[in-house]
CSV table of N, CA, C and O in Angstrom, one decimal:
chain,number,residue,atom,x,y,z
A,253,VAL,N,-62.1,261.7,237.9
A,253,VAL,CA,-61.4,260.5,238.3
A,253,VAL,C,-60.0,260.8,238.6
A,253,VAL,O,-59.3,261.5,237.9
A,254,GLN,N,-59.6,260.4,239.8
A,254,GLN,CA,-58.2,260.6,240.2
A,254,GLN,C,-57.7,259.3,240.8
A,254,GLN,O,-58.1,258.9,241.9
A,255,LEU,N,-56.8,258.6,240.1
A,255,LEU,CA,-56.4,257.2,240.4
A,255,LEU,C,-55.1,257.2,241.3
A,255,LEU,O,-54.2,258.0,241.0
A,256,GLN,N,-55.1,256.3,242.2
A,256,GLN,CA,-53.9,256.1,243.0
A,256,GLN,C,-53.6,254.6,243.1
A,256,GLN,O,-54.4,253.9,243.6
A,257,ALA,N,-52.5,254.2,242.6
A,257,ALA,CA,-52.0,252.8,242.6
A,257,ALA,C,-51.1,252.6,243.8
A,257,ALA,O,-50.3,253.5,244.2
A,258,SER,N,-51.3,251.5,244.5
A,258,SER,CA,-50.5,251.1,245.6
A,258,SER,C,-50.3,249.6,245.7
A,258,SER,O,-51.0,248.9,245.0
A,259,GLY,N,-49.4,249.2,246.7
A,259,GLY,CA,-49.3,247.8,246.9
A,259,GLY,C,-48.0,247.2,246.4
A,259,GLY,O,-47.7,246.0,246.6
A,260,GLY,N,-47.2,248.0,245.6
A,260,GLY,CA,-46.0,247.5,245.1
A,260,GLY,C,-45.0,247.3,246.2
A,260,GLY,O,-45.1,247.7,247.3
A,261,GLY,N,-43.9,246.6,245.8
A,261,GLY,CA,-42.8,246.4,246.8
A,261,GLY,C,-41.8,245.4,246.3
A,261,GLY,O,-41.8,245.0,245.1
A,262,LEU,N,-41.0,244.9,247.2
A,262,LEU,CA,-40.0,243.9,246.8
A,262,LEU,C,-40.5,242.5,247.3
A,262,LEU,O,-40.9,242.4,248.4
A,263,VAL,N,-40.4,241.6,246.4
A,263,VAL,CA,-40.9,240.2,246.7
A,263,VAL,C,-40.0,239.2,246.0
A,263,VAL,O,-39.4,239.5,245.0
A,264,GLN,N,-39.8,238.1,246.6
A,264,GLN,CA,-39.0,237.0,246.0
A,264,GLN,C,-39.7,236.3,244.9
A,264,GLN,O,-41.0,236.3,245.0
A,265,ALA,N,-39.0,235.8,244.0
A,265,ALA,CA,-39.6,235.0,242.9
A,265,ALA,C,-40.5,233.9,243.5
A,265,ALA,O,-40.1,233.2,244.5
A,266,GLY,N,-41.7,233.7,243.0
A,266,GLY,CA,-42.6,232.8,243.5
A,266,GLY,C,-43.6,233.3,244.5
A,266,GLY,O,-44.6,232.7,244.9
A,267,GLY,N,-43.3,234.5,244.9
A,267,GLY,CA,-44.2,235.2,245.9
A,267,GLY,C,-45.4,235.9,245.3
A,267,GLY,O,-45.6,235.8,244.1
A,268,SER,N,-46.1,236.6,246.2
A,268,SER,CA,-47.3,237.2,245.7
A,268,SER,C,-47.4,238.7,246.2
A,268,SER,O,-46.8,239.0,247.2
A,269,LEU,N,-48.1,239.5,245.5
A,269,LEU,CA,-48.4,240.8,245.9
A,269,LEU,C,-49.8,241.2,245.4
A,269,LEU,O,-50.3,240.6,244.4
A,270,ARG,N,-50.5,242.1,246.1
A,270,ARG,CA,-51.8,242.6,245.6
A,270,ARG,C,-51.7,244.1,245.4
A,270,ARG,O,-51.5,244.8,246.4
A,271,LEU,N,-51.9,244.5,244.2
A,271,LEU,CA,-51.9,245.9,243.9
A,271,LEU,C,-53.4,246.4,244.0
A,271,LEU,O,-54.3,245.7,243.7
A,272,SER,N,-53.5,247.7,244.4
A,272,SER,CA,-54.8,248.3,244.5
A,272,SER,C,-54.8,249.6,243.7
A,272,SER,O,-53.8,250.3,243.6
A,273,CYS,N,-55.9,249.9,243.1
A,273,CYS,CA,-56.1,251.1,242.3
A,273,CYS,C,-57.4,251.8,242.9
A,273,CYS,O,-58.5,251.2,242.7
A,274,ALA,N,-57.2,252.9,243.5
A,274,ALA,CA,-58.4,253.6,244.1
A,274,ALA,C,-58.6,254.9,243.5
A,274,ALA,O,-57.7,255.6,243.0
A,275,ASP,N,-59.9,255.3,243.4
A,275,ASP,CA,-60.2,256.6,242.8
A,275,ASP,C,-60.6,257.5,244.0
A,275,ASP,O,-61.7,257.3,244.5
A,276,SER,N,-59.8,258.4,244.2
A,276,SER,CA,-60.1,259.3,245.4
A,276,SER,C,-61.4,260.1,245.2
A,276,SER,O,-62.0,260.6,246.2
A,277,LYS,N,-61.8,260.4,244.0
A,277,LYS,CA,-63.0,261.1,243.7
A,277,LYS,C,-64.2,260.2,243.6
A,277,LYS,O,-65.3,260.8,243.4
A,278,ARG,N,-64.0,258.9,243.7
A,278,ARG,CA,-65.1,258.0,243.8
A,278,ARG,C,-66.0,258.1,242.6
A,278,ARG,O,-67.2,258.1,242.7
A,279,THR,N,-65.4,258.3,241.4
A,279,THR,CA,-66.3,258.5,240.2
A,279,THR,C,-66.0,257.5,239.1
A,279,THR,O,-66.5,257.6,238.0
A,280,PHE,N,-65.1,256.5,239.3
A,280,PHE,CA,-64.7,255.7,238.2
A,280,PHE,C,-65.5,254.4,238.2
A,280,PHE,O,-65.2,253.5,237.5
A,281,SER,N,-66.6,254.4,239.0
A,281,SER,CA,-67.4,253.1,239.0
A,281,SER,C,-68.0,252.7,237.7
A,281,SER,O,-68.3,251.6,237.4
A,282,ASN,N,-68.2,253.7,236.8
A,282,ASN,CA,-68.7,253.4,235.4
A,282,ASN,C,-67.6,253.3,234.4
A,282,ASN,O,-67.9,253.3,233.2
A,283,ASN,N,-66.4,253.2,234.8
A,283,ASN,CA,-65.3,253.1,233.9
A,283,ASN,C,-64.7,251.7,233.9
A,283,ASN,O,-64.6,251.0,235.0
A,284,ALA,N,-64.2,251.2,232.8
A,284,ALA,CA,-63.3,250.1,232.8
A,284,ALA,C,-62.0,250.5,233.3
A,284,ALA,O,-61.6,251.6,233.3
A,285,VAL,N,-61.3,249.5,233.9
A,285,VAL,CA,-60.0,249.8,234.5
A,285,VAL,C,-59.0,248.8,233.9
A,285,VAL,O,-59.2,247.6,233.9
A,286,GLY,N,-57.8,249.3,233.6
A,286,GLY,CA,-56.8,248.4,233.1
A,286,GLY,C,-55.5,248.6,233.9
A,286,GLY,O,-55.3,249.6,234.5
A,287,TRP,N,-54.7,247.5,234.0
A,287,TRP,CA,-53.4,247.6,234.5
A,287,TRP,C,-52.4,247.4,233.4
A,287,TRP,O,-52.5,246.6,232.6
A,288,PHE,N,-51.4,248.3,233.5
A,288,PHE,CA,-50.3,248.3,232.5
A,288,PHE,C,-49.0,248.2,233.3
A,288,PHE,O,-49.0,248.5,234.5
A,289,ARG,N,-47.9,247.8,232.7
A,289,ARG,CA,-46.6,247.8,233.3
A,289,ARG,C,-45.5,248.3,232.4
A,289,ARG,O,-45.6,248.1,231.2
A,290,GLN,N,-44.5,248.8,232.9
A,290,GLN,CA,-43.3,249.2,232.1
A,290,GLN,C,-42.1,248.8,232.9
A,290,GLN,O,-41.8,249.3,234.0
A,291,ALA,N,-41.4,247.9,232.2
A,291,ALA,CA,-40.1,247.5,232.8
A,291,ALA,C,-39.0,248.4,232.3
A,291,ALA,O,-39.1,249.1,231.3
A,292,PRO,N,-37.8,248.5,233.0
A,292,PRO,CA,-36.8,249.4,232.6
A,292,PRO,C,-36.3,249.1,231.1
A,292,PRO,O,-36.1,247.9,230.8
A,293,GLY,N,-36.3,250.1,230.3
A,293,GLY,CA,-35.9,250.0,229.0
A,293,GLY,C,-36.9,249.4,228.0
A,293,GLY,O,-36.5,249.1,226.9
A,294,LYS,N,-38.1,249.2,228.5
A,294,LYS,CA,-39.1,248.6,227.6
A,294,LYS,C,-40.3,249.4,227.5
A,294,LYS,O,-40.5,250.4,228.3
A,295,GLU,N,-41.1,249.1,226.5
A,295,GLU,CA,-42.3,249.8,226.3
A,295,GLU,C,-43.4,249.5,227.3
A,295,GLU,O,-43.3,248.4,227.9
A,296,ARG,N,-44.3,250.4,227.6
A,296,ARG,CA,-45.4,250.0,228.5
A,296,ARG,C,-46.3,249.0,227.8
A,296,ARG,O,-46.5,249.0,226.6
A,297,GLU,N,-46.7,248.0,228.6
A,297,GLU,CA,-47.5,246.9,228.1
A,297,GLU,C,-48.7,246.6,228.9
A,297,GLU,O,-48.8,246.9,230.1
A,298,PHE,N,-49.7,246.1,228.2
A,298,PHE,CA,-51.0,245.8,228.9
A,298,PHE,C,-50.8,244.6,229.7
A,298,PHE,O,-50.1,243.6,229.3
A,299,VAL,N,-51.4,244.6,230.9
A,299,VAL,CA,-51.4,243.4,231.8
A,299,VAL,C,-52.8,242.8,231.9
A,299,VAL,O,-52.9,241.6,231.7
A,300,ALA,N,-53.7,243.6,232.3
A,300,ALA,CA,-55.1,243.0,232.6
A,300,ALA,C,-56.1,244.2,232.6
A,300,ALA,O,-55.7,245.3,232.8
A,301,SER,N,-57.3,243.9,232.3
A,301,SER,CA,-58.4,244.9,232.4
A,301,SER,C,-59.7,244.2,232.9
A,301,SER,O,-59.9,243.0,232.8
A,302,ILE,N,-60.5,245.1,233.3
A,302,ILE,CA,-61.8,244.7,233.8
A,302,ILE,C,-62.9,245.7,233.4
A,302,ILE,O,-62.7,246.9,233.4
A,303,SER,N,-64.1,245.2,233.0
A,303,SER,CA,-65.1,246.0,232.6
A,303,SER,C,-65.7,246.8,233.7
A,303,SER,O,-65.5,246.5,234.9
A,304,TRP,N,-66.6,247.8,233.4
A,304,TRP,CA,-67.1,248.6,234.5
A,304,TRP,C,-67.9,247.9,235.5
A,304,TRP,O,-67.9,248.2,236.7
A,305,ASN,N,-68.5,246.8,235.1
A,305,ASN,CA,-69.3,246.0,236.1
A,305,ASN,C,-68.6,244.8,236.6
A,305,ASN,O,-69.2,244.0,237.3
A,306,GLY,N,-67.4,244.6,236.2
A,306,GLY,CA,-66.7,243.4,236.6
A,306,GLY,C,-67.0,242.1,235.9
A,306,GLY,O,-66.5,241.1,236.2
A,307,ALA,N,-67.9,242.2,234.9
A,307,ALA,CA,-68.3,241.0,234.2
A,307,ALA,C,-67.3,240.4,233.3
A,307,ALA,O,-67.3,239.2,233.0
A,308,ASN,N,-66.4,241.2,232.8
A,308,ASN,CA,-65.5,240.8,231.8
A,308,ASN,C,-64.1,241.2,232.2
A,308,ASN,O,-63.8,242.3,232.6
A,309,THR,N,-63.2,240.2,232.1
A,309,THR,CA,-61.8,240.5,232.4
A,309,THR,C,-60.9,239.9,231.2
A,309,THR,O,-61.3,239.0,230.5
A,310,TYR,N,-59.8,240.6,231.1
A,310,TYR,CA,-58.8,240.2,230.0
A,310,TYR,C,-57.4,240.2,230.6
A,310,TYR,O,-57.1,241.1,231.4
A,311,TYR,N,-56.6,239.4,230.1
A,311,TYR,CA,-55.2,239.3,230.5
A,311,TYR,C,-54.3,239.1,229.4
A,311,TYR,O,-54.6,238.4,228.4
A,312,THR,N,-53.1,239.6,229.5
A,312,THR,CA,-52.0,239.3,228.5
A,312,THR,C,-51.6,237.8,228.8
A,312,THR,O,-51.7,237.3,230.0
A,313,ASP,N,-51.1,237.2,227.8
A,313,ASP,CA,-50.8,235.7,227.9
A,313,ASP,C,-49.8,235.4,229.0
A,313,ASP,O,-49.9,234.4,229.7
A,314,SER,N,-48.9,236.3,229.2
A,314,SER,CA,-47.8,236.0,230.2
A,314,SER,C,-48.2,236.0,231.6
A,314,SER,O,-47.5,235.4,232.5
A,315,VAL,N,-49.4,236.5,231.9
A,315,VAL,CA,-49.9,236.5,233.3
A,315,VAL,C,-51.1,235.7,233.5
A,315,VAL,O,-51.5,235.5,234.7
A,316,LYS,N,-51.6,235.1,232.5
A,316,LYS,CA,-52.8,234.2,232.6
A,316,LYS,C,-52.5,233.1,233.6
A,316,LYS,O,-51.5,232.4,233.5
A,317,GLY,N,-53.4,232.9,234.5
A,317,GLY,CA,-53.3,231.8,235.5
A,317,GLY,C,-52.5,232.2,236.7
A,317,GLY,O,-52.4,231.5,237.7
A,318,ARG,N,-51.8,233.4,236.6
A,318,ARG,CA,-51.1,233.9,237.8
A,318,ARG,C,-51.6,235.1,238.4
A,318,ARG,O,-51.6,235.4,239.6
A,319,PHE,N,-52.2,236.0,237.5
A,319,PHE,CA,-52.7,237.3,238.0
A,319,PHE,C,-54.2,237.2,237.9
A,319,PHE,O,-54.8,236.6,237.0
A,320,THR,N,-54.9,238.0,238.8
A,320,THR,CA,-56.3,238.1,238.8
A,320,THR,C,-56.7,239.5,239.1
A,320,THR,O,-56.3,240.1,240.1
A,321,ILE,N,-57.5,240.1,238.2
A,321,ILE,CA,-58.0,241.4,238.3
A,321,ILE,C,-59.5,241.4,238.9
A,321,ILE,O,-60.2,240.5,238.5
A,322,SER,N,-59.8,242.2,239.8
A,322,SER,CA,-61.1,242.3,240.4
A,322,SER,C,-61.4,243.7,240.8
A,322,SER,O,-60.5,244.5,240.9
A,323,ARG,N,-62.7,243.9,241.1
A,323,ARG,CA,-63.1,245.3,241.5
A,323,ARG,C,-64.1,245.2,242.6
A,323,ARG,O,-65.0,244.3,242.6
A,324,ASP,N,-64.0,246.1,243.5
A,324,ASP,CA,-65.0,246.2,244.6
A,324,ASP,C,-65.7,247.6,244.4
A,324,ASP,O,-65.1,248.6,244.7
A,325,ARG,N,-66.8,247.5,243.8
A,325,ARG,CA,-67.5,248.8,243.5
A,325,ARG,C,-67.9,249.6,244.7
A,325,ARG,O,-67.9,250.8,244.7
A,326,ALA,N,-68.2,248.9,245.8
A,326,ALA,CA,-68.5,249.6,247.0
A,326,ALA,C,-67.3,250.4,247.6
A,326,ALA,O,-67.5,251.5,248.2
A,327,LYS,N,-66.1,249.8,247.4
A,327,LYS,CA,-64.9,250.5,247.9
A,327,LYS,C,-64.3,251.4,246.8
A,327,LYS,O,-63.2,252.0,247.0
A,328,ASN,N,-64.8,251.3,245.6
A,328,ASN,CA,-64.3,252.1,244.4
A,328,ASN,C,-62.8,251.8,244.2
A,328,ASN,O,-62.0,252.6,244.0
A,329,THR,N,-62.5,250.5,244.3
A,329,THR,CA,-61.2,250.0,244.1
A,329,THR,C,-61.1,248.8,243.2
A,329,THR,O,-62.0,248.0,243.2
A,330,VAL,N,-60.0,248.8,242.4
A,330,VAL,CA,-59.7,247.7,241.6
A,330,VAL,C,-58.4,247.0,242.1
A,330,VAL,O,-57.5,247.8,242.4
A,331,TYR,N,-58.4,245.7,242.1
A,331,TYR,CA,-57.2,245.0,242.6
A,331,TYR,C,-56.6,244.2,241.5
A,331,TYR,O,-57.2,243.7,240.5
A,332,LEU,N,-55.3,244.0,241.6
A,332,LEU,CA,-54.5,243.0,240.8
A,332,LEU,C,-53.8,242.1,241.7
A,332,LEU,O,-52.8,242.5,242.3
A,333,GLN,N,-54.3,240.9,241.9
A,333,GLN,CA,-53.6,239.9,242.7
A,333,GLN,C,-52.6,239.2,241.8
A,333,GLN,O,-53.0,238.7,240.7
A,334,MET,N,-51.4,239.2,242.2
A,334,MET,CA,-50.3,238.7,241.4
A,334,MET,C,-49.6,237.5,242.2
A,334,MET,O,-49.1,237.8,243.3
A,335,ASN,N,-49.7,236.3,241.7
A,335,ASN,CA,-49.2,235.2,242.3
A,335,ASN,C,-48.0,234.6,241.5
A,335,ASN,O,-47.9,234.9,240.3
A,336,ASN,N,-47.2,233.8,242.1
A,336,ASN,CA,-46.1,233.1,241.4
A,336,ASN,C,-45.3,234.1,240.6
A,336,ASN,O,-45.1,233.9,239.4
A,337,LEU,N,-44.9,235.2,241.2
A,337,LEU,CA,-44.2,236.2,240.5
A,337,LEU,C,-42.8,235.8,240.0
A,337,LEU,O,-42.2,235.0,240.7
A,338,SER,N,-42.4,236.3,238.9
A,338,SER,CA,-41.1,235.9,238.3
A,338,SER,C,-40.3,237.2,238.1
A,338,SER,O,-40.9,238.3,238.2
A,339,LEU,N,-39.0,237.0,237.8
A,339,LEU,CA,-38.2,238.2,237.6
A,339,LEU,C,-38.7,239.1,236.5
A,339,LEU,O,-38.6,240.3,236.5
A,340,GLU,N,-39.4,238.5,235.5
A,340,GLU,CA,-39.9,239.2,234.3
A,340,GLU,C,-41.0,240.1,234.7
A,340,GLU,O,-41.5,240.9,233.9
A,341,ASP,N,-41.6,239.9,235.9
A,341,ASP,CA,-42.7,240.8,236.3
A,341,ASP,C,-42.3,242.1,236.9
A,341,ASP,O,-43.1,242.9,237.2
A,342,THR,N,-41.0,242.2,237.1
A,342,THR,CA,-40.4,243.5,237.7
A,342,THR,C,-40.7,244.7,236.7
A,342,THR,O,-40.4,244.6,235.5
A,343,ALA,N,-41.4,245.7,237.3
A,343,ALA,CA,-41.8,246.8,236.4
A,343,ALA,C,-42.5,247.8,237.3
A,343,ALA,O,-42.9,247.5,238.5
A,344,VAL,N,-42.8,249.0,236.8
A,344,VAL,CA,-43.7,249.9,237.4
A,344,VAL,C,-45.1,249.6,236.8
A,344,VAL,O,-45.3,249.5,235.6
A,345,TYR,N,-46.0,249.4,237.7
A,345,TYR,CA,-47.4,249.1,237.4
A,345,TYR,C,-48.3,250.3,237.5
A,345,TYR,O,-48.3,251.0,238.5
A,346,TYR,N,-49.0,250.5,236.4
A,346,TYR,CA,-50.0,251.6,236.3
A,346,TYR,C,-51.4,251.1,236.2
A,346,TYR,O,-51.6,250.2,235.5
A,347,CYS,N,-52.3,251.8,236.9
A,347,CYS,CA,-53.7,251.6,236.6
A,347,CYS,C,-54.3,252.7,235.8
A,347,CYS,O,-53.8,253.9,235.9
A,348,ALA,N,-55.3,252.4,235.0
A,348,ALA,CA,-55.9,253.4,234.1
A,348,ALA,C,-57.4,253.2,234.0
A,348,ALA,O,-57.8,252.0,234.1
A,349,ALA,N,-58.1,254.2,233.8
A,349,ALA,CA,-59.6,254.1,233.7
A,349,ALA,C,-60.0,254.7,232.4
A,349,ALA,O,-59.5,255.7,231.9
A,350,GLY,N,-61.0,254.1,231.8
A,350,GLY,CA,-61.6,254.6,230.5
A,350,GLY,C,-62.9,254.0,230.2
A,350,GLY,O,-63.4,253.2,231.0
A,351,PRO,N,-63.5,254.3,229.1
A,351,PRO,CA,-64.8,253.9,228.8
A,351,PRO,C,-65.0,252.4,228.4
A,351,PRO,O,-66.0,251.8,228.7
A,352,ARG,N,-63.9,251.8,227.9
A,352,ARG,CA,-64.0,250.4,227.6
A,352,ARG,C,-62.8,249.6,228.0
A,352,ARG,O,-61.7,250.2,228.2
A,353,SER,N,-63.0,248.3,228.3
A,353,SER,CA,-61.9,247.4,228.7
A,353,SER,C,-61.2,247.0,227.5
A,353,SER,O,-61.6,246.0,226.8
A,354,VAL,N,-60.1,247.7,227.2
A,354,VAL,CA,-59.3,247.4,226.0
A,354,VAL,C,-57.8,247.2,226.3
A,354,VAL,O,-57.4,247.5,227.4
A,355,MET,N,-57.1,246.6,225.4
A,355,MET,CA,-55.7,246.4,225.6
A,355,MET,C,-54.8,247.6,225.3
A,355,MET,O,-53.6,247.6,225.7
A,356,GLN,N,-55.3,248.5,224.5
A,356,GLN,CA,-54.5,249.6,224.1
A,356,GLN,C,-54.5,250.7,225.1
A,356,GLN,O,-55.6,251.1,225.6
A,357,SER,N,-53.3,251.2,225.4
A,357,SER,CA,-53.2,252.3,226.4
A,357,SER,C,-53.9,253.5,226.0
A,357,SER,O,-54.4,254.3,226.8
A,358,SER,N,-54.0,253.7,224.7
A,358,SER,CA,-54.7,254.9,224.2
A,358,SER,C,-56.2,254.9,224.5
A,358,SER,O,-56.9,255.9,224.4
A,359,GLY,N,-56.7,253.8,224.9
A,359,GLY,CA,-58.1,253.7,225.2
A,359,GLY,C,-58.5,254.1,226.6
A,359,GLY,O,-59.7,254.1,227.0
A,360,TYR,N,-57.5,254.5,227.4
A,360,TYR,CA,-57.8,254.9,228.7
A,360,TYR,C,-57.5,256.4,228.9
A,360,TYR,O,-56.5,256.9,228.4
A,361,ARG,N,-58.4,257.1,229.6
A,361,ARG,CA,-58.3,258.5,229.7
A,361,ARG,C,-57.5,259.0,231.0
A,361,ARG,O,-56.9,260.0,231.0
A,362,TYR,N,-57.7,258.2,232.0
A,362,TYR,CA,-57.2,258.6,233.3
A,362,TYR,C,-56.1,257.6,233.8
A,362,TYR,O,-56.3,256.4,233.7
A,363,TRP,N,-55.0,258.1,234.3
A,363,TRP,CA,-53.9,257.2,234.7
A,363,TRP,C,-53.5,257.6,236.2
A,363,TRP,O,-53.5,258.7,236.6
A,364,GLY,N,-53.1,256.5,236.9
A,364,GLY,CA,-52.5,256.7,238.2
A,364,GLY,C,-51.0,256.9,238.1
A,364,GLY,O,-50.4,256.8,237.0
A,365,GLN,N,-50.3,257.1,239.2
A,365,GLN,CA,-48.9,257.5,239.2
A,365,GLN,C,-48.0,256.3,239.1
A,365,GLN,O,-46.8,256.5,238.9
A,366,GLY,N,-48.4,255.1,239.2
A,366,GLY,CA,-47.6,253.9,239.2
A,366,GLY,C,-47.1,253.4,240.5
A,366,GLY,O,-46.9,254.3,241.4
A,367,THR,N,-46.9,252.1,240.6
A,367,THR,CA,-46.3,251.6,241.8
A,367,THR,C,-45.3,250.5,241.4
A,367,THR,O,-45.5,249.7,240.5
A,368,LEU,N,-44.1,250.5,242.0
A,368,LEU,CA,-43.0,249.7,241.6
A,368,LEU,C,-43.1,248.3,242.2
A,368,LEU,O,-43.2,248.2,243.4
A,369,VAL,N,-43.0,247.3,241.4
A,369,VAL,CA,-42.9,245.9,241.8
A,369,VAL,C,-41.5,245.4,241.4
A,369,VAL,O,-41.1,245.4,240.2
A,370,THR,N,-40.8,244.9,242.4
A,370,THR,CA,-39.5,244.4,242.1
A,370,THR,C,-39.5,242.9,242.6
A,370,THR,O,-39.7,242.6,243.8
A,371,VAL,N,-39.2,242.0,241.7
A,371,VAL,CA,-39.1,240.6,242.0
A,371,VAL,C,-37.6,240.2,242.1
A,371,VAL,O,-36.9,240.4,241.1
A,372,SER,N,-37.2,239.6,243.2
A,372,SER,CA,-35.8,239.2,243.3
A,372,SER,C,-35.7,237.7,243.3
A,372,SER,O,-36.6,237.0,243.6
A,373,SER,N,-34.5,237.3,242.9
A,373,SER,CA,-34.3,235.8,242.8
A,373,SER,C,-33.9,235.2,244.2
A,373,SER,O,-33.6,235.9,245.1
């Protein structure tokens, strides 16, 4: 598994972005995938996760109703649609793959390099 996160950028508050997490080796179809983020000076935190088959999704409370995680197994890609972004969403976003869809970062074996999301006022 080799993950690559993309789609970050600069967006105004209230705007939207869609992050993508692709596996260049096309082998993570049987893995759960999670999105985490790390803001400057803060700990890395769980954002959302999706089970290997897409049947189950989980979100941290602060993004519920605004973010949607999904996966396209044919394209071997997981997406994080982020709507109504706020300044507090500014962070480097990482995708990770592992055997189970969990909130703990230790539960994921493979990590992408991160993509920066900056929300401006």
